[in-house]
Amino acid sequence: MKGTPMSVITTEHRKAPSLLTARRKRSGYAASAGLLLAALLTGCAGSAKAGSSALQASGSTTVAPVASDAAEALKSRGLKITVATQGGSAGGISQLGSGQIEVALSSKPLSDEDHKAYPGTDFVPTQIGADAVGIIITKEVADAGVRSLTKEQVKGLFEGKITNWSAVGGPDLKVFVYDKEPGRGTREVLDKFVYGDEKPPAPPQSGNYAVVGGNLETRNKLKSTRGSIAPLSTGFIEGHDDLVAVALEGVTPSIENVASTKYPMTRPLFMITDGKPQGAVKEYIDYVVSAKGQKLLTPHGYLTREQMGM
């Protein structure tokens, strides 16, 4: 593989998450380590050199748990796969573009900027499923009356113009915003919902605003801060009754609403390669989109390709 090998970051784990409350009775998933080892790889995709010691996948903390579970399942086939969450979706795309990895994990579509930044890379995305990004608040705030937010209210909250929950029907409690890092797929979904094709403004200069990285960090911050709000995959709050995903414009992130994309913050989940997948990379991705591999999405709260009508 060309380029300097990247450092491996352990993927985040969570307790039996799912997309919706209705899925709570489904079985929890077996946590997978970020570094998954087996026998020697025999082939790679795109510009990666055949015979590399390991296939490397990196990027979105949303896609990583599925990627890890698939890698664990493929150990018996003699594949050695590492899964990392370095820099989120943008980081994975950047690493693929610079030849450091074979598979980028992304919870956002490729942009024109990605193609311009790496003109020598033939980005080929494979959608493995879909997810809902929720606007997550604490149960304390939800119980006080905040169950649905409009686009304008979400905009006001994240721009720091709404600073007390009483302004949107909640308790007399200060708002604390945990926002996602630029380049994270979650943040891009939020920006698309609030601003459309317009460029979002600079973050507010406020002591009640902070930027967080991955999904696990976001959830931990929400749970530890009264009056907090953040964008987060709805699957990550399953089993955490102190956190609530509010409806947006009156639309809840139900299975039906996500599958039909009626819920406005639905997003696709991708595995991206440099060129058409070949060798072990093809075997890896083919497994994820197979009937057996698609079963890995449900315990994490994601919708399968079939549920999305693909």
Short mmCIF file of C-alpha atoms in Angstrom, two decimals:
data_model
loop_
_atom_site.label_atom_id
_atom_site.label_comp_id
_atom_site.label_asym_id
_atom_site.label_seq_id
_atom_site.Cartn_x
_atom_site.Cartn_y
_atom_site.Cartn_z
CA MET A 1 0.00 0.00 0.00
CA LYS A 2 1.39 3.41 -0.83
CA GLY A 3 1.89 6.10 1.77
CA THR A 4 2.79 5.91 5.44
CA PRO A 5 0.58 3.48 7.39
CA MET A 6 -1.86 5.37 9.55
CA SER A 7 -2.21 4.81 13.25
CA VAL A 8 -5.10 2.56 14.23
CA ILE A 9 -7.83 4.06 16.37
CA THR A 10 -10.18 1.75 18.22
CA THR A 11 -13.72 2.03 16.97
CA GLU A 12 -16.38 3.23 19.38
CA HIS A 13 -18.77 0.81 21.04
CA ARG A 14 -22.28 1.26 22.27
CA LYS A 15 -24.95 -0.74 24.05
CA ALA A 16 -27.39 -2.43 21.69
CA PRO A 17 -28.36 0.74 19.81
CA SER A 18 -31.06 0.92 17.17
CA LEU A 19 -32.79 3.41 14.95
CA LEU A 20 -36.03 3.50 16.90
CA THR A 21 -37.56 2.63 20.22
CA ALA A 22 -39.51 -0.12 18.44
CA ARG A 23 -36.25 -1.98 17.92
CA ARG A 24 -35.27 -2.16 21.59
CA LYS A 25 -36.34 -5.78 21.83
CA ARG A 26 -33.95 -6.83 19.12
CA SER A 27 -30.76 -8.50 20.20
CA GLY A 28 -27.72 -6.38 21.02
CA TYR A 29 -24.62 -6.62 18.98
CA ALA A 30 -21.35 -8.20 19.99
CA ALA A 31 -18.84 -5.38 20.40
CA SER A 32 -15.96 -5.52 17.95
CA ALA A 33 -12.46 -4.19 18.52
CA GLY A 34 -11.09 -1.51 16.23
CA LEU A 35 -8.16 -3.75 15.30
CA LEU A 36 -9.42 -7.01 13.78
CA LEU A 37 -6.74 -9.53 12.85
CA ALA A 38 -6.69 -12.73 10.86
CA ALA A 39 -4.52 -14.20 8.12
CA LEU A 40 -2.69 -12.40 5.33
CA LEU A 41 -4.57 -10.36 2.73
CA THR A 42 -4.20 -11.56 -0.83
CA GLY A 43 -5.47 -8.55 -2.74
CA CYS A 44 -6.38 -4.87 -2.48
CA ALA A 45 -8.44 -2.34 -4.44
CA GLY A 46 -7.60 0.60 -6.61
CA SER A 47 -4.07 1.89 -6.14
CA ALA A 48 -3.32 -0.32 -3.13
CA LYS A 49 -0.56 -2.86 -3.77
CA ALA A 50 -1.45 -6.51 -3.78
CA GLY A 51 0.09 -8.46 -0.94
CA SER A 52 -0.24 -5.71 1.68
CA SER A 53 -0.22 -7.10 5.22
CA ALA A 54 -3.66 -5.71 6.01
CA LEU A 55 -6.66 -4.10 4.40
CA GLN A 56 -7.34 -0.78 6.08
CA ALA A 57 -10.71 0.97 6.39
CA SER A 58 -11.17 4.29 8.15
CA GLY A 59 -13.58 7.19 8.54
CA SER A 60 -17.09 7.63 9.87
CA THR A 61 -17.77 6.61 13.46
CA THR A 62 -21.29 5.75 12.29
CA VAL A 63 -20.20 3.27 9.63
CA ALA A 64 -17.26 1.85 11.62
CA PRO A 65 -19.24 -0.54 13.87
CA VAL A 66 -20.74 -2.30 10.84
CA ALA A 67 -17.34 -2.34 9.12
CA SER A 68 -15.79 -3.86 12.26
CA ASP A 69 -18.46 -6.54 12.58
CA ALA A 70 -18.01 -7.50 8.93
CA ALA A 71 -14.25 -7.66 9.35
CA GLU A 72 -14.67 -9.93 12.36
CA ALA A 73 -16.97 -12.21 10.39
CA LEU A 74 -14.44 -12.45 7.55
CA LYS A 75 -11.49 -13.52 9.67
CA SER A 76 -12.34 -17.14 8.96
CA ARG A 77 -11.79 -16.45 5.25
CA GLY A 78 -8.21 -15.40 5.91
CA LEU A 79 -8.67 -11.64 5.75
CA LYS A 80 -6.71 -9.30 7.98
CA ILE A 81 -8.65 -6.04 8.32
CA THR A 82 -8.13 -2.97 10.48
CA VAL A 83 -10.96 -0.52 11.07
CA ALA A 84 -10.28 2.98 12.36
CA THR A 85 -12.22 6.21 12.91
CA GLN A 86 -9.61 8.76 12.02
CA GLY A 87 -11.11 12.16 11.20
CA GLY A 88 -14.64 10.98 10.55
CA SER A 89 -16.06 10.83 7.03
CA ALA A 90 -13.86 13.64 5.71
CA GLY A 91 -10.80 11.99 7.22
CA GLY A 92 -11.58 8.67 5.60
CA ILE A 93 -12.09 10.26 2.19
CA SER A 94 -8.83 12.19 2.59
CA GLN A 95 -6.90 9.06 3.56
CA LEU A 96 -8.31 7.16 0.59
CA GLY A 97 -7.46 10.04 -1.73
CA SER A 98 -3.86 10.09 -0.51
CA GLY A 99 -3.48 6.32 -0.82
CA GLN A 100 -3.21 5.52 2.89
CA ILE A 101 -6.20 3.16 3.08
CA GLU A 102 -8.23 0.90 0.81
CA VAL A 103 -11.75 1.68 2.05
CA ALA A 104 -13.15 5.01 3.22
CA LEU A 105 -16.13 4.83 5.59
CA SER A 106 -18.49 7.74 5.04
CA SER A 107 -21.85 8.92 6.30
CA LYS A 108 -21.96 11.68 3.71
CA PRO A 109 -21.96 11.64 -0.09
CA LEU A 110 -18.84 12.59 -1.99
CA SER A 111 -18.67 16.29 -2.87
CA ASP A 112 -17.23 18.22 -5.78
CA GLU A 113 -14.54 19.41 -3.38
CA ASP A 114 -13.48 15.82 -2.70
CA HIS A 115 -13.05 15.13 -6.40
CA LYS A 116 -11.15 18.40 -6.93
CA ALA A 117 -8.85 17.74 -3.97
CA TYR A 118 -7.88 14.28 -5.28
CA PRO A 119 -8.14 14.38 -9.09
CA GLY A 120 -6.07 11.21 -9.39
CA THR A 121 -8.48 9.16 -7.30
CA ASP A 122 -11.37 7.32 -8.92
CA PHE A 123 -13.83 7.45 -6.01
CA VAL A 124 -16.36 4.63 -6.24
CA PRO A 125 -19.00 4.71 -3.48
CA THR A 126 -21.08 1.69 -2.47
CA GLN A 127 -24.11 2.46 -0.33
CA ILE A 128 -24.42 -0.16 2.39
CA GLY A 129 -27.52 1.23 4.14
CA ALA A 130 -28.98 4.36 5.69
CA ASP A 131 -29.23 6.15 9.02
CA ALA A 132 -31.18 8.94 10.70
CA VAL A 133 -29.42 11.88 12.32
CA GLY A 134 -31.42 13.08 15.28
CA ILE A 135 -31.52 16.37 17.09
CA ILE A 136 -30.90 14.91 20.52
CA ILE A 137 -31.89 16.59 23.80
CA THR A 138 -32.05 15.48 27.41
CA LYS A 139 -35.12 13.77 28.85
CA GLU A 140 -35.46 16.61 31.34
CA VAL A 141 -36.03 19.08 28.52
CA ALA A 142 -38.29 16.73 26.56
CA ASP A 143 -40.44 15.98 29.59
CA ALA A 144 -40.89 19.70 30.13
CA GLY A 145 -42.53 20.06 26.73
CA VAL A 146 -39.95 20.02 23.92
CA ARG A 147 -40.97 17.15 21.66
CA SER A 148 -40.68 18.71 18.21
CA LEU A 149 -38.62 21.54 16.75
CA THR A 150 -39.01 23.53 13.55
CA LYS A 151 -36.16 24.23 11.18
CA GLU A 152 -36.03 27.84 12.39
CA GLN A 153 -35.88 26.72 16.01
CA VAL A 154 -33.01 24.33 15.27
CA LYS A 155 -31.24 27.13 13.45
CA GLY A 156 -31.71 29.49 16.38
CA LEU A 157 -30.45 26.94 18.87
CA PHE A 158 -27.27 26.05 16.96
CA GLU A 159 -26.51 29.66 16.06
CA GLY A 160 -26.74 30.65 19.72
CA LYS A 161 -29.76 32.93 19.24
CA ILE A 162 -32.01 30.76 21.42
CA THR A 163 -30.24 30.43 24.73
CA ASN A 164 -32.99 29.21 27.06
CA TRP A 165 -35.30 26.23 26.55
CA SER A 166 -38.29 28.24 27.73
CA ALA A 167 -38.19 30.04 24.34
CA VAL A 168 -39.28 26.81 22.59
CA GLY A 169 -41.75 25.55 25.16
CA GLY A 170 -39.31 23.93 27.53
CA PRO A 171 -38.07 24.58 31.06
CA ASP A 172 -36.31 27.68 32.34
CA LEU A 173 -32.91 26.16 31.63
CA LYS A 174 -29.92 27.37 29.64
CA VAL A 175 -29.19 25.69 26.32
CA PHE A 176 -25.78 24.07 25.84
CA VAL A 177 -24.92 23.18 22.24
CA TYR A 178 -22.53 20.36 21.35
CA ASP A 179 -21.80 20.69 17.66
CA LYS A 180 -19.92 18.34 15.34
CA GLU A 181 -16.53 19.00 13.82
CA PRO A 182 -16.45 20.35 10.25
CA GLY A 183 -16.28 17.50 7.75
CA ARG A 184 -18.24 15.10 9.90
CA GLY A 185 -21.13 13.50 8.00
CA THR A 186 -23.49 14.28 10.86
CA ARG A 187 -22.72 17.98 10.68
CA GLU A 188 -23.25 18.06 6.92
CA VAL A 189 -26.68 16.49 7.29
CA LEU A 190 -27.62 19.12 9.86
CA ASP A 191 -26.32 21.94 7.65
CA LYS A 192 -28.29 20.62 4.68
CA PHE A 193 -31.49 20.53 6.73
CA VAL A 194 -31.05 24.02 8.17
CA TYR A 195 -29.29 25.93 5.40
CA GLY A 196 -29.91 23.98 2.20
CA ASP A 197 -27.25 24.97 -0.31
CA GLU A 198 -26.28 28.11 1.61
CA LYS A 199 -23.04 28.29 3.56
CA PRO A 200 -23.62 28.08 7.32
CA PRO A 201 -22.39 30.98 9.47
CA ALA A 202 -19.39 30.84 11.75
CA PRO A 203 -19.95 29.13 15.11
CA PRO A 204 -21.28 31.37 17.88
CA GLN A 205 -18.79 32.84 20.34
CA SER A 206 -20.38 31.49 23.47
CA GLY A 207 -19.42 29.67 26.62
CA ASN A 208 -22.44 27.45 26.02
CA TYR A 209 -21.15 26.07 22.73
CA ALA A 210 -18.53 23.38 22.15
CA VAL A 211 -17.36 21.19 19.28
CA VAL A 212 -17.16 17.41 19.67
CA GLY A 213 -15.89 14.61 17.46
CA GLY A 214 -17.24 11.08 17.29
CA ASN A 215 -20.63 9.69 18.24
CA LEU A 216 -19.58 8.18 21.55
CA GLU A 217 -18.02 11.45 22.71
CA THR A 218 -21.16 13.32 21.67
CA ARG A 219 -23.41 10.99 23.60
CA ASN A 220 -21.27 11.21 26.71
CA LYS A 221 -21.33 15.01 26.61
CA LEU A 222 -25.11 15.06 26.23
CA LYS A 223 -25.57 12.75 29.19
CA SER A 224 -23.31 14.79 31.42
CA THR A 225 -24.64 18.28 30.65
CA ARG A 226 -28.05 19.64 31.68
CA GLY A 227 -29.93 21.40 28.90
CA SER A 228 -27.65 20.06 26.18
CA ILE A 229 -28.46 19.48 22.52
CA ALA A 230 -26.48 17.87 19.72
CA PRO A 231 -26.83 16.19 16.32
CA LEU A 232 -26.25 12.44 16.68
CA SER A 233 -27.16 9.18 14.97
CA THR A 234 -30.41 8.01 16.54
CA GLY A 235 -29.00 4.52 16.92
CA PHE A 236 -26.50 5.80 19.48
CA ILE A 237 -29.18 6.78 22.00
CA GLU A 238 -31.01 3.45 22.01
CA GLY A 239 -30.96 2.08 25.53
CA HIS A 240 -30.20 5.54 26.92
CA ASP A 241 -33.56 6.71 28.23
CA ASP A 242 -32.13 9.99 29.48
CA LEU A 243 -31.75 11.15 25.85
CA VAL A 244 -34.52 11.89 23.33
CA ALA A 245 -34.60 12.43 19.55
CA VAL A 246 -37.13 15.21 18.89
CA ALA A 247 -39.40 15.30 15.86
CA LEU A 248 -38.37 17.75 13.14
CA GLU A 249 -41.18 19.82 11.65
CA GLY A 250 -43.48 17.29 13.34
CA VAL A 251 -41.88 14.26 11.64
CA THR A 252 -40.37 11.57 13.86
CA PRO A 253 -37.41 9.37 12.84
CA SER A 254 -39.59 6.26 12.55
CA ILE A 255 -38.62 3.35 10.33
CA GLU A 256 -41.26 4.34 7.79
CA ASN A 257 -40.27 8.02 7.78
CA VAL A 258 -36.58 7.24 7.36
CA ALA A 259 -37.16 4.62 4.66
CA SER A 260 -39.31 7.06 2.68
CA THR A 261 -36.86 9.93 3.46
CA LYS A 262 -39.84 11.89 4.80
CA TYR A 263 -37.75 12.43 7.91
CA PRO A 264 -35.55 15.34 6.77
CA MET A 265 -32.25 14.20 8.31
CA THR A 266 -31.97 10.79 6.68
CA ARG A 267 -28.53 9.97 5.28
CA PRO A 268 -26.89 7.19 3.23
CA LEU A 269 -23.96 5.18 4.57
CA PHE A 270 -21.07 4.36 2.24
CA MET A 271 -17.95 2.32 1.76
CA ILE A 272 -15.79 4.10 -0.83
CA THR A 273 -12.88 2.70 -2.85
CA ASP A 274 -10.34 4.02 -5.34
CA GLY A 275 -11.61 2.38 -8.48
CA LYS A 276 -13.93 -0.59 -8.77
CA PRO A 277 -13.41 -2.94 -5.80
CA GLN A 278 -11.11 -5.87 -6.53
CA GLY A 279 -9.67 -8.82 -4.68
CA ALA A 280 -10.05 -8.82 -0.91
CA VAL A 281 -11.66 -5.35 -0.94
CA LYS A 282 -14.38 -6.65 -3.25
CA GLU A 283 -14.87 -9.66 -0.99
CA TYR A 284 -15.20 -7.34 2.01
CA ILE A 285 -17.73 -4.97 0.44
CA ASP A 286 -19.65 -7.78 -1.27
CA TYR A 287 -20.09 -9.39 2.13
CA VAL A 288 -21.46 -6.17 3.68
CA VAL A 289 -24.10 -5.80 0.94
CA SER A 290 -24.98 -9.52 0.95
CA ALA A 291 -28.03 -10.85 2.78
CA LYS A 292 -25.84 -12.06 5.65
CA GLY A 293 -23.85 -8.84 5.85
CA GLN A 294 -26.94 -6.65 5.78
CA LYS A 295 -28.10 -8.29 9.01
CA LEU A 296 -25.21 -6.48 10.70
CA LEU A 297 -26.90 -3.10 10.19
CA THR A 298 -30.06 -3.74 12.19
CA PRO A 299 -28.49 -4.14 15.67
CA HIS A 300 -26.78 -0.77 15.15
CA GLY A 301 -30.09 0.91 14.35
CA TYR A 302 -29.48 1.39 10.63
CA LEU A 303 -31.75 0.62 7.69
CA THR A 304 -30.71 -1.99 5.16
CA ARG A 305 -30.53 -1.49 1.43
CA GLU A 306 -33.75 -3.49 1.05
CA GLN A 307 -35.56 -1.24 3.54
CA MET A 308 -34.41 1.75 1.51
CA GLY A 309 -35.84 0.18 -1.67
CA MET A 310 -32.45 -0.57 -3.23
#
